[in-house]
Amino acid sequence: MNLFDVYPLMNVTPVKAKDCVVWDDKGNEYLDLYGGHAVISIGHSHPHYIKRITGQLNNIGFYSNSVQNPLQVELGEKLGKLSGLENYSLFLCNSGAEANENALKLASFHTGKKRVIAFGKGFHGRTSAAVAVTDNSKIQAEVNKGHHSVILPLNDLVGVKNEIANGDVCAVIIEGIQGIGGIRVPEAGFLTELDKLCRETGTVLILDEIQSGYGRSGSFFAFEASNISPDIITTAKGMGNGFPVGGVLISPSFEASHGLLGTTFGGNYLACAASLAVLEVMEEQKLIENARNVGQYLMDELGKLDGISEVRGSGLMIGIEFEGSVAPIRKALLDEKRIFTGVSSTNVIRLLPPLTLTHEMASRFLESFSEVYKSPQKTL
Ligand SMILES: Cc1ncc(COP(=O)(O)O)c(C=O)c1O
């Protein structure tokens, strides 16, 4: 059976990885500043993570959600403690799109309304509800738009006010920092005003922290910079360091009832063991602080370079925008310098490394990057 060919692939076959380093089948060593798309939070193959997962597998890896699972309770407690959201409840699922799907469902149940406001260049996943709030015409064309949504420019508070005034809006969904849209941080004050407006109108505010959460921005969640309390927060990616797991963090104003939400695999023992290991390592190694420090160093140094249109982001979620295509720069980084990076649109390099990235590794990237992007034939 052939693989359904939906992914443009890099010409690299990784066979081994440790912390921020990946090796391919030819023995080449790569510095990983992409983290499998913001997924690797505590570094590849962390010994504590391996121990937690294999230890759990020796006991029980899976049983359905019809039994008591103390690991889910432990995970909820730990996540509440580290995020400061101890009064929220946790619903566990398997991916980011699924987390958003459940968040949108909850908002609709809670308000009895259907329409959702989302923002330009936002990305929320590939279920039909998530696609309906994702601003990407190519992705939207993949499915029939079954859900009602309106996509407004990021930071358009007046637009949000006008849409809510129609009386049919159940939720506003927004990324803490837009990822796929090119590492765009909402304007200062926008999230605060949005939160206020949602509160005044009984509209559910959903913070999609699937890419920007779990310490990546230098805070546990990126929205913390705005000092707000969203109604629902969605997480995935870094939550499992590669193990597929997603979470919906639900504020106390929502009431649970049996059968309201459900999933077969969500919150299984292995997923919980992986997620607990992530939080334990984040705490033990002070990875949020590291993301903040090393990220700031990278942003400062990148900001000194000529020929870049803009450097933006927070912590270890950084976008480097050029006027032209960054494809040649990324290719040279990969082929000549053996460094993985990500991309957004055609002209933004995205850095999403493990949160364990050291100053030394960051310097190695900066040195290689300066050599590569300055070479005139590679900038456009
Ligand atoms: C902000 C955001 N939300 C949702 C998703 C969807 O997550 P998943 O691919 O796990 O369904 C992504 C994936 O890139 C994302 O970046």
XYZ file of C-alpha atoms and ligand atoms in Angstrom:
396
model
C 0.000 0.000 0.000
C 1.375 3.439 -0.905
C 1.267 6.312 1.535
C -1.352 8.921 0.672
C 0.957 11.656 -0.518
C -0.160 14.758 1.376
C 3.092 16.004 2.901
C 5.990 17.758 1.145
C 8.935 15.912 2.712
C 12.439 17.063 3.630
C 15.034 14.708 2.206
C 16.091 13.453 5.661
C 15.317 10.152 7.407
C 15.762 10.608 11.170
C 16.592 7.399 13.008
C 17.698 8.659 16.405
C 17.357 11.779 18.536
C 18.585 13.085 21.857
C 17.701 16.422 23.430
C 18.087 19.001 20.601
C 20.010 16.714 18.238
C 18.654 14.389 15.551
C 20.658 11.813 13.570
C 19.683 10.550 10.117
C 20.138 7.098 8.573
C 23.508 8.174 7.132
C 24.883 9.160 10.525
C 24.576 12.923 9.923
C 23.878 15.007 13.024
C 21.320 17.850 12.950
C 20.512 20.618 15.399
C 16.731 20.620 15.796
C 15.238 24.121 15.856
C 11.877 22.886 14.648
C 11.013 20.270 17.287
C 8.716 18.317 14.963
C 6.515 21.401 14.669
C 6.699 22.723 18.247
C 6.038 19.286 19.681
C 9.332 18.489 21.422
C 9.222 20.453 24.645
C 11.594 18.685 27.065
C 13.997 17.430 24.382
C 14.026 14.199 22.403
C 14.258 10.929 24.345
C 14.594 12.527 27.769
C 15.643 9.748 30.227
C 12.891 10.606 32.731
C 10.293 10.574 29.944
C 11.475 7.180 28.691
C 11.465 5.801 32.223
C 7.938 7.086 32.916
C 6.506 5.677 29.670
C 8.249 2.299 29.713
C 7.517 1.884 33.440
C 3.841 2.560 32.766
C 3.770 0.212 29.784
C 4.998 -2.591 32.028
C 1.920 -2.075 34.228
C -0.930 -0.996 31.995
C -0.842 1.173 28.865
C -4.502 1.438 28.009
C -7.907 0.885 29.453
C -10.984 2.871 28.552
C -12.359 5.904 30.383
C -14.927 3.697 32.112
C -12.594 2.999 35.061
C -10.807 5.092 37.695
C -7.479 6.341 36.323
C -5.408 7.985 39.078
C -2.883 9.252 36.526
C -5.533 11.548 35.024
C -6.156 13.012 38.464
C -2.417 13.409 39.082
C -2.009 15.094 35.702
C -4.859 17.513 36.378
C -3.338 18.452 39.734
C 0.158 18.956 38.353
C -1.052 20.930 35.341
C -3.208 23.112 37.599
C -0.256 23.793 39.862
C 2.273 24.648 37.137
C -0.121 26.744 35.065
C -1.674 28.480 38.073
C -5.132 27.355 36.871
C -5.979 25.097 39.787
C -9.684 25.919 39.668
C -10.069 24.829 35.998
C -11.139 21.296 35.011
C -9.330 19.127 32.484
C -10.759 17.115 29.601
C -8.165 14.930 27.898
C -8.167 14.064 24.204
C -5.636 13.123 21.530
C -4.733 16.112 19.371
C -4.970 19.850 18.963
C -7.842 19.823 16.488
C -9.784 17.534 18.797
C -9.151 19.868 21.737
C -10.504 22.817 19.715
C -13.443 20.759 18.462
C -14.430 20.012 22.063
C -13.875 23.618 23.119
C -16.158 24.864 20.327
C -18.746 22.227 21.212
C -18.686 23.293 24.864
C -19.087 26.949 23.896
C -22.066 26.079 21.764
C -23.696 23.924 24.484
C -23.030 26.603 27.087
C -24.517 29.530 25.178
C -27.050 27.792 22.931
C -25.520 29.738 20.022
C -23.500 28.576 17.037
C -21.429 31.267 15.368
C -17.721 31.624 16.176
C -15.371 34.567 15.679
C -11.798 33.760 14.662
C -8.914 35.850 13.335
C -6.979 36.311 10.103
C -4.000 33.991 9.612
C -5.193 31.908 12.583
C -4.859 28.130 12.457
C -6.847 25.807 14.676
C -6.671 22.351 13.104
C -8.247 20.101 10.531
C -11.540 18.798 11.888
C -14.438 20.488 10.115
C -15.203 22.767 13.072
C -11.523 23.664 13.451
C -11.170 24.275 9.715
C -14.168 26.599 9.794
C -12.256 28.901 12.158
C -8.916 28.528 10.371
C -7.949 31.340 7.985
C -6.373 29.374 5.166
C -8.306 29.172 1.917
C -6.421 26.051 0.795
C -7.363 24.222 3.984
C -10.923 25.558 3.988
C -11.388 24.251 0.461
C -10.657 20.741 1.743
C -14.012 20.476 3.475
C -17.443 21.965 3.185
C -17.772 24.794 5.610
C -20.259 23.106 7.928
C -19.860 25.469 10.873
C -20.704 29.105 11.023
C -17.753 31.380 11.574
C -16.517 34.823 10.743
C -12.830 35.559 10.362
C -11.788 39.081 11.308
C -8.391 40.781 11.065
C -6.247 40.128 14.147
C -6.672 42.945 16.725
C -9.984 44.151 15.208
C -11.892 44.836 18.423
C -14.573 46.943 16.722
C -15.238 44.079 14.305
C -15.641 41.667 17.237
C -18.042 44.066 18.963
C -20.167 44.382 15.813
C -20.323 40.632 15.241
C -21.234 39.877 18.847
C -23.989 42.506 18.601
C -25.782 40.203 16.103
C -26.624 37.992 19.090
C -25.689 34.619 17.585
C -22.005 34.317 18.567
C -21.100 31.548 21.014
C -17.318 31.955 21.091
C -14.232 33.859 20.088
C -11.204 31.640 19.416
C -7.693 33.054 19.251
C -4.147 31.728 19.462
C -2.009 33.053 22.345
C 0.574 33.726 19.632
C -0.270 32.789 16.053
C 1.996 29.974 14.915
C 1.318 28.822 11.377
C 0.162 32.367 10.575
C 3.753 33.566 10.989
C 4.438 34.056 14.722
C 2.152 37.010 15.278
C 1.666 38.266 18.818
C -1.707 39.980 19.412
C -1.263 43.744 19.985
C -0.712 44.835 23.591
C -4.079 45.239 25.260
C -6.067 43.400 22.578
C -6.509 40.176 24.579
C -7.403 42.183 27.689
C -10.093 44.104 25.815
C -11.325 40.933 24.127
C -11.602 39.201 27.499
C -13.551 42.146 28.895
C -15.905 42.227 25.916
C -16.516 38.457 26.088
C -17.266 38.705 29.799
C -19.707 41.595 29.304
C -21.586 39.782 26.527
C -21.494 36.199 27.840
C -19.371 35.102 24.877
C -16.973 32.209 25.487
C -13.316 33.156 25.053
C -11.219 30.207 23.836
C -7.446 30.568 23.949
C -5.788 28.133 21.549
C -2.416 27.543 23.244
C -1.702 24.406 21.246
C 1.464 25.835 19.743
C 2.220 28.740 22.084
C 1.526 26.934 25.376
C 3.459 24.651 27.673
C 6.275 27.115 28.329
C 7.147 27.841 24.708
C 6.491 31.584 24.971
C 8.508 31.941 28.177
C 5.339 31.734 30.325
C 3.316 28.582 30.883
C 0.669 30.043 28.539
C 1.267 32.979 26.193
C -1.959 34.716 27.277
C -0.475 35.241 30.771
C 1.233 38.363 29.425
C -2.279 39.901 29.167
C -3.401 38.932 32.660
C -6.725 37.425 31.555
C -8.733 34.338 32.588
C -10.032 32.689 29.413
C -13.140 30.509 29.646
C -11.426 27.646 27.837
C -7.793 26.944 26.972
C -6.729 24.255 24.508
C -3.371 22.471 24.549
C -1.591 19.660 22.670
C 1.838 19.533 20.937
C 4.401 20.151 23.737
C 2.056 18.570 26.280
C 3.210 15.042 25.395
C 6.671 15.771 23.925
C 5.669 13.651 20.917
C 3.126 11.386 22.553
C -0.263 12.292 20.989
C -2.241 14.033 23.704
C -4.465 17.096 23.872
C -6.255 18.877 26.673
C -9.170 21.250 27.181
C -8.841 23.383 30.326
C -12.305 24.479 31.335
C -13.123 27.331 33.747
C -15.467 26.744 36.710
C -18.412 28.446 34.979
C -18.952 25.288 32.882
C -20.851 22.397 34.372
C -19.940 18.832 33.427
C -22.542 16.127 32.854
C -22.127 12.505 31.897
C -21.928 12.047 28.138
C -21.370 15.755 27.397
C -17.939 15.008 25.853
C -16.173 11.720 25.218
C -13.254 9.905 23.586
C -11.856 6.359 23.435
C -8.121 7.002 23.662
C -8.053 10.402 25.362
C -6.303 10.392 28.731
C -5.053 6.810 28.478
C -2.398 5.704 30.974
C 0.511 6.109 28.578
C -0.579 9.584 27.480
C -0.884 10.603 31.138
C 2.538 9.145 31.987
C 4.099 11.044 29.059
C 2.326 14.283 30.024
C 3.316 13.955 33.680
C 6.940 13.349 32.687
C 6.831 16.549 30.599
C 5.586 18.638 33.532
C 8.043 17.047 35.964
C 11.003 17.795 33.678
C 9.748 21.312 32.923
C 9.644 22.031 36.650
C 12.889 20.253 37.555
C 14.964 21.798 34.732
C 13.247 25.215 34.902
C 12.501 25.033 31.198
C 10.095 27.978 31.101
C 12.835 30.209 32.445
C 15.263 28.712 29.932
C 12.826 29.365 27.062
C 12.524 32.968 28.214
C 16.283 33.529 28.526
C 17.543 31.691 25.455
C 14.622 33.031 23.413
C 15.423 36.607 24.424
C 19.081 36.063 23.528
C 18.100 34.765 20.073
C 15.677 37.642 19.469
C 18.250 40.233 20.588
C 20.975 38.818 18.366
C 18.673 38.329 15.377
C 17.483 41.914 15.816
C 21.060 43.144 15.213
C 21.292 41.539 11.754
C 20.729 43.505 8.530
C 18.463 42.449 5.706
C 15.703 40.924 7.840
C 12.267 42.551 7.602
C 11.186 41.663 11.145
C 11.988 39.384 14.071
C 8.993 38.649 16.293
C 7.762 36.239 18.910
C 8.300 35.383 22.526
C 10.446 32.804 24.295
C 11.340 29.961 21.956
C 8.609 30.771 19.439
C 10.357 33.059 16.983
C 9.567 34.234 13.465
C 12.231 35.735 11.177
C 10.545 37.509 8.290
C 12.242 38.265 4.978
C 10.922 40.094 1.941
C 11.444 37.132 -0.353
C 11.190 33.360 -0.090
C 13.147 31.728 2.711
C 13.284 28.354 0.938
C 16.947 28.745 -0.157
C 18.005 29.811 3.348
C 16.274 26.852 4.962
C 17.732 24.490 2.380
C 21.248 25.778 3.018
C 20.712 25.538 6.782
C 19.594 21.947 6.357
C 22.057 20.723 3.727
C 25.173 22.700 4.654
C 24.770 23.509 8.353
C 22.556 20.571 9.320
C 19.978 22.636 11.152
C 16.212 22.015 11.050
C 13.960 25.087 10.940
C 10.276 25.620 10.199
C 8.513 27.962 7.789
C 5.378 30.023 7.638
C 3.887 31.176 4.351
C 6.931 31.504 2.052
C 8.855 34.261 3.771
C 9.002 33.565 7.515
C 11.470 31.179 9.154
C 9.937 29.688 12.274
C 12.063 28.610 15.224
C 10.305 26.160 17.552
C 13.137 24.261 19.249
C 12.941 22.072 22.330
C 12.749 24.246 25.462
C 16.070 22.740 26.544
C 17.958 24.722 23.874
C 21.152 26.116 25.393
C 22.878 29.462 24.743
C 25.653 27.506 23.069
C 23.265 25.819 20.638
C 21.551 29.150 19.994
C 24.963 30.682 19.197
C 25.715 27.854 16.808
C 22.465 28.584 15.011
C 23.174 32.338 14.899
C 26.622 31.782 13.432
C 25.335 29.389 10.766
C 22.316 31.551 10.019
C 24.453 34.703 9.566
C 26.702 32.895 7.115
C 23.833 31.443 5.131
C 21.330 34.295 4.815
C 23.935 36.882 3.868
C 24.978 34.918 0.844
C 23.166 36.998 -1.850
C 22.098 34.087 -4.051
C 20.288 32.570 -1.077
C 18.155 35.450 0.082
C 15.652 35.493 -2.763
C -2.464 26.773 17.022
C -2.834 25.398 16.555
N -4.048 24.918 16.838
C -4.418 23.675 16.474
C -3.550 22.845 15.777
C -3.987 21.468 15.379
O -3.324 20.512 16.131
P -3.265 18.991 15.654
O -2.449 18.951 14.397
O -2.647 18.257 16.810
O -4.660 18.553 15.417
C -2.274 23.321 15.448
C -1.337 22.482 14.682
O -0.365 22.922 14.125
C -1.906 24.620 15.855
O -0.693 25.133 15.573
